XYZ file of N, CA and C in Angstrom:
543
model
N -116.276 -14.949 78.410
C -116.878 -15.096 77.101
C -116.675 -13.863 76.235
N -116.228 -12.629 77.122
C -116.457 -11.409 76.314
C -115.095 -11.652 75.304
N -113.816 -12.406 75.470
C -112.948 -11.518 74.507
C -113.202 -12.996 72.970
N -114.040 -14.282 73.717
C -114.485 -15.155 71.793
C -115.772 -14.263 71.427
N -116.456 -13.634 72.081
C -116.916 -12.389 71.042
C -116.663 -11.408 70.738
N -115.455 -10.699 71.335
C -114.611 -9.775 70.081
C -113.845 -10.253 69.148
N -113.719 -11.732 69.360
C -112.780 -12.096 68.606
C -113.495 -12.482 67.154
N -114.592 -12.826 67.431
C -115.201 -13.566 66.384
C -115.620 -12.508 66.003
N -116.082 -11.479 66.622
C -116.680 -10.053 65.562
C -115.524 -9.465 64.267
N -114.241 -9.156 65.234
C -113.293 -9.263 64.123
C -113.121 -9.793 63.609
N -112.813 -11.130 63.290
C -113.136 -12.377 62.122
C -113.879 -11.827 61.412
N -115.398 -12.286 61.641
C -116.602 -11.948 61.047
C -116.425 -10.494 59.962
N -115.611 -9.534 60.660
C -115.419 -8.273 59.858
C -114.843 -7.750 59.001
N -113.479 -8.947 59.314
C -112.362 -8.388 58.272
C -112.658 -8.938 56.862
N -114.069 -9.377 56.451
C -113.988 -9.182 55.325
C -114.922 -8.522 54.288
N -115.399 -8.070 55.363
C -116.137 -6.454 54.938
C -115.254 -5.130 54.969
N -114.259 -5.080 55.856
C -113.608 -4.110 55.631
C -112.661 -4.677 54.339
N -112.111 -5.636 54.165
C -110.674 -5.410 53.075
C -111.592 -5.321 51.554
N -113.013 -5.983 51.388
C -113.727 -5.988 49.903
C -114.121 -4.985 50.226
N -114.328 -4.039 51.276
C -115.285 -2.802 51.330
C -114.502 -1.508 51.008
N -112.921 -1.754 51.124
C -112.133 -0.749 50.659
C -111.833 -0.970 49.508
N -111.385 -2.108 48.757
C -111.128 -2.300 48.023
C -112.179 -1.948 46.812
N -113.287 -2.355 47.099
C -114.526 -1.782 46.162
C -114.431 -0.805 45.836
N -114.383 0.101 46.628
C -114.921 1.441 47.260
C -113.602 2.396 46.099
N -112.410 1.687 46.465
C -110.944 2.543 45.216
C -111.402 1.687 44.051
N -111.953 0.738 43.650
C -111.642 0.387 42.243
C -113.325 -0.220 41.671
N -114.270 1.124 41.945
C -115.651 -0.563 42.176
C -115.996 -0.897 40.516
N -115.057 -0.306 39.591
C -115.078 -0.243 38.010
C -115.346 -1.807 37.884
N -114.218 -2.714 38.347
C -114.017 -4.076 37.614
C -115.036 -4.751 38.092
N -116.131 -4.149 39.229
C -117.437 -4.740 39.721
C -118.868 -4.513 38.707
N -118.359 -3.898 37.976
C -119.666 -3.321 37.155
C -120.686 -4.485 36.284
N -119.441 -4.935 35.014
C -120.318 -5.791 34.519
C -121.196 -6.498 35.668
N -120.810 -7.597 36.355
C -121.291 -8.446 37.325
C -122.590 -7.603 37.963
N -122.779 -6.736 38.538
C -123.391 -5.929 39.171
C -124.361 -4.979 37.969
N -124.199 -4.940 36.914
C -125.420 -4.104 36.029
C -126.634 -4.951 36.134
N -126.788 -6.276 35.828
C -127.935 -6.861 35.951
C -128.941 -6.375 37.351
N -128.174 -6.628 38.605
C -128.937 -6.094 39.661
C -128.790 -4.957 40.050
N -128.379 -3.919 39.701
C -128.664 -2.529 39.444
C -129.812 -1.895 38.693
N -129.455 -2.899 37.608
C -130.704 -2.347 36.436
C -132.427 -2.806 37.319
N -132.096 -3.892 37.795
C -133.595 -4.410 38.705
C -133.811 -3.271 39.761
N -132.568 -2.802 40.655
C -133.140 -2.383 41.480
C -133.254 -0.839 41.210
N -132.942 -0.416 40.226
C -133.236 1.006 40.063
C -134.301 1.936 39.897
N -135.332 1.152 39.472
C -137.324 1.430 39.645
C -137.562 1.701 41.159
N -136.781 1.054 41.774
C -137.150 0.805 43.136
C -136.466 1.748 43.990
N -135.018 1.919 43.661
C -134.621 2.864 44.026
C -135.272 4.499 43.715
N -135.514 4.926 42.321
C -135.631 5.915 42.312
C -137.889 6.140 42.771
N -138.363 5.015 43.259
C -139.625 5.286 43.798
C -139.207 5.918 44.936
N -138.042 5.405 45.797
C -137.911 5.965 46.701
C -138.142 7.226 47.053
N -136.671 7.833 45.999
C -136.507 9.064 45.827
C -135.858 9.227 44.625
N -136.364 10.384 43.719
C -136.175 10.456 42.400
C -134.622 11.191 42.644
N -134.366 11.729 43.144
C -132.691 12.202 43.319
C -131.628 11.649 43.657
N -131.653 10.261 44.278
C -131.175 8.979 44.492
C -130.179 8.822 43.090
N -129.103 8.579 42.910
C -128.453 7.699 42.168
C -128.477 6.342 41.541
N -128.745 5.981 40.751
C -129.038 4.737 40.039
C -128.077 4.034 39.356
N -127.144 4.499 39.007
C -125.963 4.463 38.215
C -125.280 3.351 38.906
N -124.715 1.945 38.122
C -124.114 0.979 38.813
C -122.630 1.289 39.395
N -122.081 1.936 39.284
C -120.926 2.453 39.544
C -121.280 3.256 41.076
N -121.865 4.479 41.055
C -122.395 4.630 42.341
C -122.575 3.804 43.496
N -123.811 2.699 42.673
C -124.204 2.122 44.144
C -122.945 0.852 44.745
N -122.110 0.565 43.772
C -121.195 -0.466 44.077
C -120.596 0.874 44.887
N -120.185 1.607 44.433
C -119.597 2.552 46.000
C -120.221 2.976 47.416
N -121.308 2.847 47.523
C -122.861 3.030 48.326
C -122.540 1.279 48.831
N -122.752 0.900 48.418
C -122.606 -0.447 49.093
C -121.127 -0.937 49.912
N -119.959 -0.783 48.660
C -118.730 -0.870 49.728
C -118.312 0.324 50.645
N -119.010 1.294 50.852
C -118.568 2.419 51.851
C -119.496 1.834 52.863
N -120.827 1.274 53.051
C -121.341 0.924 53.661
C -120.721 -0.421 54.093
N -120.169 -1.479 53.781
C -119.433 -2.617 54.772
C -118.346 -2.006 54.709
N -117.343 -1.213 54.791
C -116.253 -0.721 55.075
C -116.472 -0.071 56.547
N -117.612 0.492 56.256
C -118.133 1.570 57.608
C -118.347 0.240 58.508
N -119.829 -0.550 58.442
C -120.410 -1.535 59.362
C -119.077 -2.227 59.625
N -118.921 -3.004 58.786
C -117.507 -4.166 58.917
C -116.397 -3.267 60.420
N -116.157 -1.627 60.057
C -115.349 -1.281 61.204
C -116.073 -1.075 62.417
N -116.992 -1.083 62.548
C -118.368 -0.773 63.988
C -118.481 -2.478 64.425
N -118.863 -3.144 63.822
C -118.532 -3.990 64.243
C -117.275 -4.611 64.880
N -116.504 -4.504 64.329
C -114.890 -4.804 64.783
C -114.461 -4.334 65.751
N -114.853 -2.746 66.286
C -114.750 -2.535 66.909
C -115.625 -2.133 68.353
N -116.972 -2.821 68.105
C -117.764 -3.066 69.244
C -119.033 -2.292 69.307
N -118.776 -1.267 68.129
C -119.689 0.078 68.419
C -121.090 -0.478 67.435
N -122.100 -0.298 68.039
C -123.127 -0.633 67.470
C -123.419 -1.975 66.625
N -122.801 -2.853 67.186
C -122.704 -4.445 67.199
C -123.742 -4.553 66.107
N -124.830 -4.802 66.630
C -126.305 -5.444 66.469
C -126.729 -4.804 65.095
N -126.778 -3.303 65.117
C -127.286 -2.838 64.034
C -126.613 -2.709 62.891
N -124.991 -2.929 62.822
C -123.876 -3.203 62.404
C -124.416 -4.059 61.450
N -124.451 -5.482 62.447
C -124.316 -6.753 61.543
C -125.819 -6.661 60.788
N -126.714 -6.309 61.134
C -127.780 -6.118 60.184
C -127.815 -5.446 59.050
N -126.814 -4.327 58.970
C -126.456 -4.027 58.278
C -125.686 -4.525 57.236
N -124.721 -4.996 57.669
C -124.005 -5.779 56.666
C -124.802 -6.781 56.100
N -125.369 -7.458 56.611
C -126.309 -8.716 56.366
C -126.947 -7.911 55.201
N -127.830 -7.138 55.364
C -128.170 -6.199 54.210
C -127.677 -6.373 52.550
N -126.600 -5.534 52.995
C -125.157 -5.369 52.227
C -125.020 -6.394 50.876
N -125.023 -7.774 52.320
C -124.366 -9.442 51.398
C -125.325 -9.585 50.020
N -126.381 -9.579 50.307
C -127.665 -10.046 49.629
C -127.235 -9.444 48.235
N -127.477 -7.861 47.903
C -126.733 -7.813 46.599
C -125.669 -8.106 45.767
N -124.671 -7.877 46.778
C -123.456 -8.562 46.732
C -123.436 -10.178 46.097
N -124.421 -11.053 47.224
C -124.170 -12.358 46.799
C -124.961 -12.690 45.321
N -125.731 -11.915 45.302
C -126.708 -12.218 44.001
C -125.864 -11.966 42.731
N -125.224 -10.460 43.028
C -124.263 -9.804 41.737
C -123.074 -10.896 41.545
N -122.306 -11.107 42.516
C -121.346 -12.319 42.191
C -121.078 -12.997 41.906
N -122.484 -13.733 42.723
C -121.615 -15.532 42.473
C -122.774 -16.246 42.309
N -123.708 -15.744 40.867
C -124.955 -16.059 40.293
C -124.856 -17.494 39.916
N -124.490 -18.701 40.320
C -123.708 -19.911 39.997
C -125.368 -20.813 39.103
N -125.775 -20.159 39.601
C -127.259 -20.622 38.530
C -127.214 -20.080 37.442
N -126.355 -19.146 36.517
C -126.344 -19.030 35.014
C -125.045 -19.599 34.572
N -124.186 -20.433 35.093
C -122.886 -20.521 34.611
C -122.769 -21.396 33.739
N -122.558 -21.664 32.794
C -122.325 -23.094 31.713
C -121.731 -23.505 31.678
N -120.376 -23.126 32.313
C -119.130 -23.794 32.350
C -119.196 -24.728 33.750
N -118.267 -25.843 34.348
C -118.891 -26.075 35.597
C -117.524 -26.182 36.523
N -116.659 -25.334 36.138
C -115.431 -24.833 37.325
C -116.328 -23.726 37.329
N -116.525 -22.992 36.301
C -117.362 -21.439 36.948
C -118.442 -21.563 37.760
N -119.396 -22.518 37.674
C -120.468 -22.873 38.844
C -120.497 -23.432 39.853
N -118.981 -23.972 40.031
C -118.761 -24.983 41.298
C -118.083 -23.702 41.988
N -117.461 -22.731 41.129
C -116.507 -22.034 42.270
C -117.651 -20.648 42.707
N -118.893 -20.036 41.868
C -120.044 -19.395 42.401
C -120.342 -19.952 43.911
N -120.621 -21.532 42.859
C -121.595 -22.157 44.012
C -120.922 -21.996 45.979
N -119.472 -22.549 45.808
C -118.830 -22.324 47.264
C -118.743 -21.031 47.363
N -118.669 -20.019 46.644
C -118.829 -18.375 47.210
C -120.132 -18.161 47.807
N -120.697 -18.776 46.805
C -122.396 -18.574 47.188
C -122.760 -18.834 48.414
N -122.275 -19.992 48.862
C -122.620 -20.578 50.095
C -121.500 -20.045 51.552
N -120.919 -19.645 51.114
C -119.830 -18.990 52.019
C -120.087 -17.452 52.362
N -120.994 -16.956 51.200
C -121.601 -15.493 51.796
C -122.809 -15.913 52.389
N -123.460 -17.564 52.322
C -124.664 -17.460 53.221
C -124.375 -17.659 54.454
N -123.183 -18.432 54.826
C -122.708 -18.763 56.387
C -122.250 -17.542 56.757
N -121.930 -15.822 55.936
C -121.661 -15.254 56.622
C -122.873 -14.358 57.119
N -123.875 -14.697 56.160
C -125.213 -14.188 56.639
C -125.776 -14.767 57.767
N -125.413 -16.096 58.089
C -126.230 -16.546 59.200
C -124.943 -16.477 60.255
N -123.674 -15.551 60.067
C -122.930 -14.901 61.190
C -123.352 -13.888 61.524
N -124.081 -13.554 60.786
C -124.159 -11.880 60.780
C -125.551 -11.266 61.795
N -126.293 -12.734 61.174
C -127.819 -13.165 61.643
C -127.411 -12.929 63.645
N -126.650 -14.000 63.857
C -125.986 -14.458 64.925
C -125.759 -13.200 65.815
N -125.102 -12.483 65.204
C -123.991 -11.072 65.559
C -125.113 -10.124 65.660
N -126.253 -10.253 65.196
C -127.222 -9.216 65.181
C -128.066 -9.566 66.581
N -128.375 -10.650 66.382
C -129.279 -11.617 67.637
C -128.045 -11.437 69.643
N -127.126 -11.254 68.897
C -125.956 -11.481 70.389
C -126.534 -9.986 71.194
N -126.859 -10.330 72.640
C -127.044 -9.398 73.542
C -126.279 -9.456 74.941
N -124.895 -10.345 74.066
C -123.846 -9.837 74.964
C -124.160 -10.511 76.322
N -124.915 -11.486 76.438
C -125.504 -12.070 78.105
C -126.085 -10.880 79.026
N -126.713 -9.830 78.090
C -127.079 -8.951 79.086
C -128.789 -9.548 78.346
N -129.752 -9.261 79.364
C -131.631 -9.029 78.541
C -131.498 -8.624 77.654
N -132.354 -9.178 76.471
C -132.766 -8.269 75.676
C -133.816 -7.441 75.926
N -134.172 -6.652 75.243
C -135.240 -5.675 75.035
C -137.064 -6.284 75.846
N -137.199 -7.353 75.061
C -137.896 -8.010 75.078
C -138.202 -8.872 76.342
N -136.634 -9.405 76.877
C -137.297 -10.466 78.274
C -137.428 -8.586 79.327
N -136.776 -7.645 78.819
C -136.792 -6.635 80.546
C -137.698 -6.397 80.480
N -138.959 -6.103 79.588
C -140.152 -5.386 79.376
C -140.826 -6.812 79.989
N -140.721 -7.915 79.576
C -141.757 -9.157 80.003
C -141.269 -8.954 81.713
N -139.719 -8.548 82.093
C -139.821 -8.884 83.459
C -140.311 -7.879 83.817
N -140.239 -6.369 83.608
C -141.012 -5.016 83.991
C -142.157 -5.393 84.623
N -142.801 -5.940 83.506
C -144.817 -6.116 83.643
C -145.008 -7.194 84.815
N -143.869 -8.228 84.823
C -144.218 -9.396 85.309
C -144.124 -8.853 86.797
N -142.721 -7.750 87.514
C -142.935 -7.342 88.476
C -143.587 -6.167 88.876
N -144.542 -5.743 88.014
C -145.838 -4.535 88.239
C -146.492 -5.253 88.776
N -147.043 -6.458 88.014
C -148.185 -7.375 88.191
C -148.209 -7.907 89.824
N -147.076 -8.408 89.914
C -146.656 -8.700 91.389
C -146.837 -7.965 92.710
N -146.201 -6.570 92.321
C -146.040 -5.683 93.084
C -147.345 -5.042 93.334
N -148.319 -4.991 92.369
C -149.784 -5.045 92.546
C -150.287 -5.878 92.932
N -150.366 -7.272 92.880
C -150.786 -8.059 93.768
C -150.247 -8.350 95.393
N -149.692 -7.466 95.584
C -149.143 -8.196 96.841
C -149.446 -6.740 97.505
N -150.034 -5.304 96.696
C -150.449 -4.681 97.276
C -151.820 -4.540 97.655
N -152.817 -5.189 96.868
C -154.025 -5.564 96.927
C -154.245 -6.617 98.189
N -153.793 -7.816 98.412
C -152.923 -8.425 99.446
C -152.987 -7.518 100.730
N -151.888 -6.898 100.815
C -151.851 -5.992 102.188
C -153.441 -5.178 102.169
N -154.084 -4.939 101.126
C -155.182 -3.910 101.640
C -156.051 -4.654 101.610
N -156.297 -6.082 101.452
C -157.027 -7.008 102.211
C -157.426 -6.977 103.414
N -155.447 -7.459 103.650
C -155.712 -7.941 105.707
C -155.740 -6.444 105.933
N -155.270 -5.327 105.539
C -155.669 -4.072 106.285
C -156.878 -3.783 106.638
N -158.038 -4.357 105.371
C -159.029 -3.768 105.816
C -159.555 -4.789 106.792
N -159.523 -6.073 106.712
C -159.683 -7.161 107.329
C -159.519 -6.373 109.009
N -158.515 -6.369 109.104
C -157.552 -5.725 110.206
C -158.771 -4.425 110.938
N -158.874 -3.636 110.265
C -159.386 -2.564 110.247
C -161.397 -2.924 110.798
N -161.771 -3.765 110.133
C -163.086 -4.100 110.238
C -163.137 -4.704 111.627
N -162.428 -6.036 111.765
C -162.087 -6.488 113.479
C -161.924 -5.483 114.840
N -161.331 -4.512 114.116
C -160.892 -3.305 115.303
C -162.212 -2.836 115.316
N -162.629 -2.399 114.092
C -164.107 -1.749 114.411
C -165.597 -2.117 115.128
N -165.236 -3.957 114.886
C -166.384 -4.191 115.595
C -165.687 -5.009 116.954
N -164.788 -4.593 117.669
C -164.316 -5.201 118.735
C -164.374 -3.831 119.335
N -164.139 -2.736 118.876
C -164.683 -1.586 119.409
C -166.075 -1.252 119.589
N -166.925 -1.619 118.844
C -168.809 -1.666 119.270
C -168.990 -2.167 120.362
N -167.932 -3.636 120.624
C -168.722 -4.406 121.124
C -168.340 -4.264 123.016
N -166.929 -3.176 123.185
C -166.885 -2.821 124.369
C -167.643 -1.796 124.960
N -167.940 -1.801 126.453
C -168.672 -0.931 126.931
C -167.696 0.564 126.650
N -168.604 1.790 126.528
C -168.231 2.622 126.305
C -168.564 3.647 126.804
């Protein structure tokens, strides 16, 4: 199973890396599209931190250096999980700035949003996928449930032995009273 999930990670990646470079040298012709949700998120950004960059030009570079980066970690195996969460991240502005197919008036321009639109959500629920994959090893979650589950055990079955021990122990003691001595 391991090499249809490298395979599909690369899939899944190469198209964060080729829009993530490509952004990243030219993110100018991204601007118009992208000022609307810049301008929203820039209150928010600079609550963060007032030294933060706000500038739509910036963050379209902040964003494609970031799936250029994830898109290659992924691809290449390293930090899978937090990768694709990352990118998943990423899409959301991306898909909003793009392919807004809910203001279009024309309706080739809203039919062709609309299949972008929906084609960055199937890659969100790849990404979803790619984040959730633990590789057929436990997750986090069942080793800690099995941890406790064999404490619990391993305590009961020691409580158990110091039962019949004492059990054990009490018999000896009064089978010892009860011989002459």
């Amino acid at each position: 199973m391991k090499p249809v999930r490298t395979l599909a990670r690369v899939m899944l990646s190469g198209i964060f890396v080729v829009s993530g470079a490509r952004n990243l040298q030219n993110p100018g012709r991204l601007v118009p599209a992208a000022k609307p949700v810049t301008d929203r998120a820039a209150p928010l950004i600079q609550n963060l931190h007032p030294r933060l960059p706000t500038d739509t030009e910036t963050l379209i570079r902040a964003n494609a250096a970031t799936q250029l980066v994830g898109g290659l970690m992924l691809a290449t195996g390293k930090f899978t999980r937090p990768a694709a969460l990352v990118l998943a991240g990423t899409l959301v502005p991306t898909t909003v700035a793009g392919h807004p197919f809910w203001t279009a008036d024309d309706p080739a321009t809203r039919n062709n949003n609309q299949i972008h639109f929906l084609k960055n959500l199937g890659l969100f629920g790849g990404l979803l996928l790619a984040a959730a994959d633990t590789e057929g090893r436990p997750g986090l979650r069942w080793r800690a449930g099995h941890r406790i589950n064999h404490s619990r055990r391993s305590m009961q079955r020691a409580v158990r032995t110091a039962r019949r021990e004492a059990k054990i122990a009490v018999r000896t003691a009064a089978t010892a009273r009860r011989l002459p001595g």
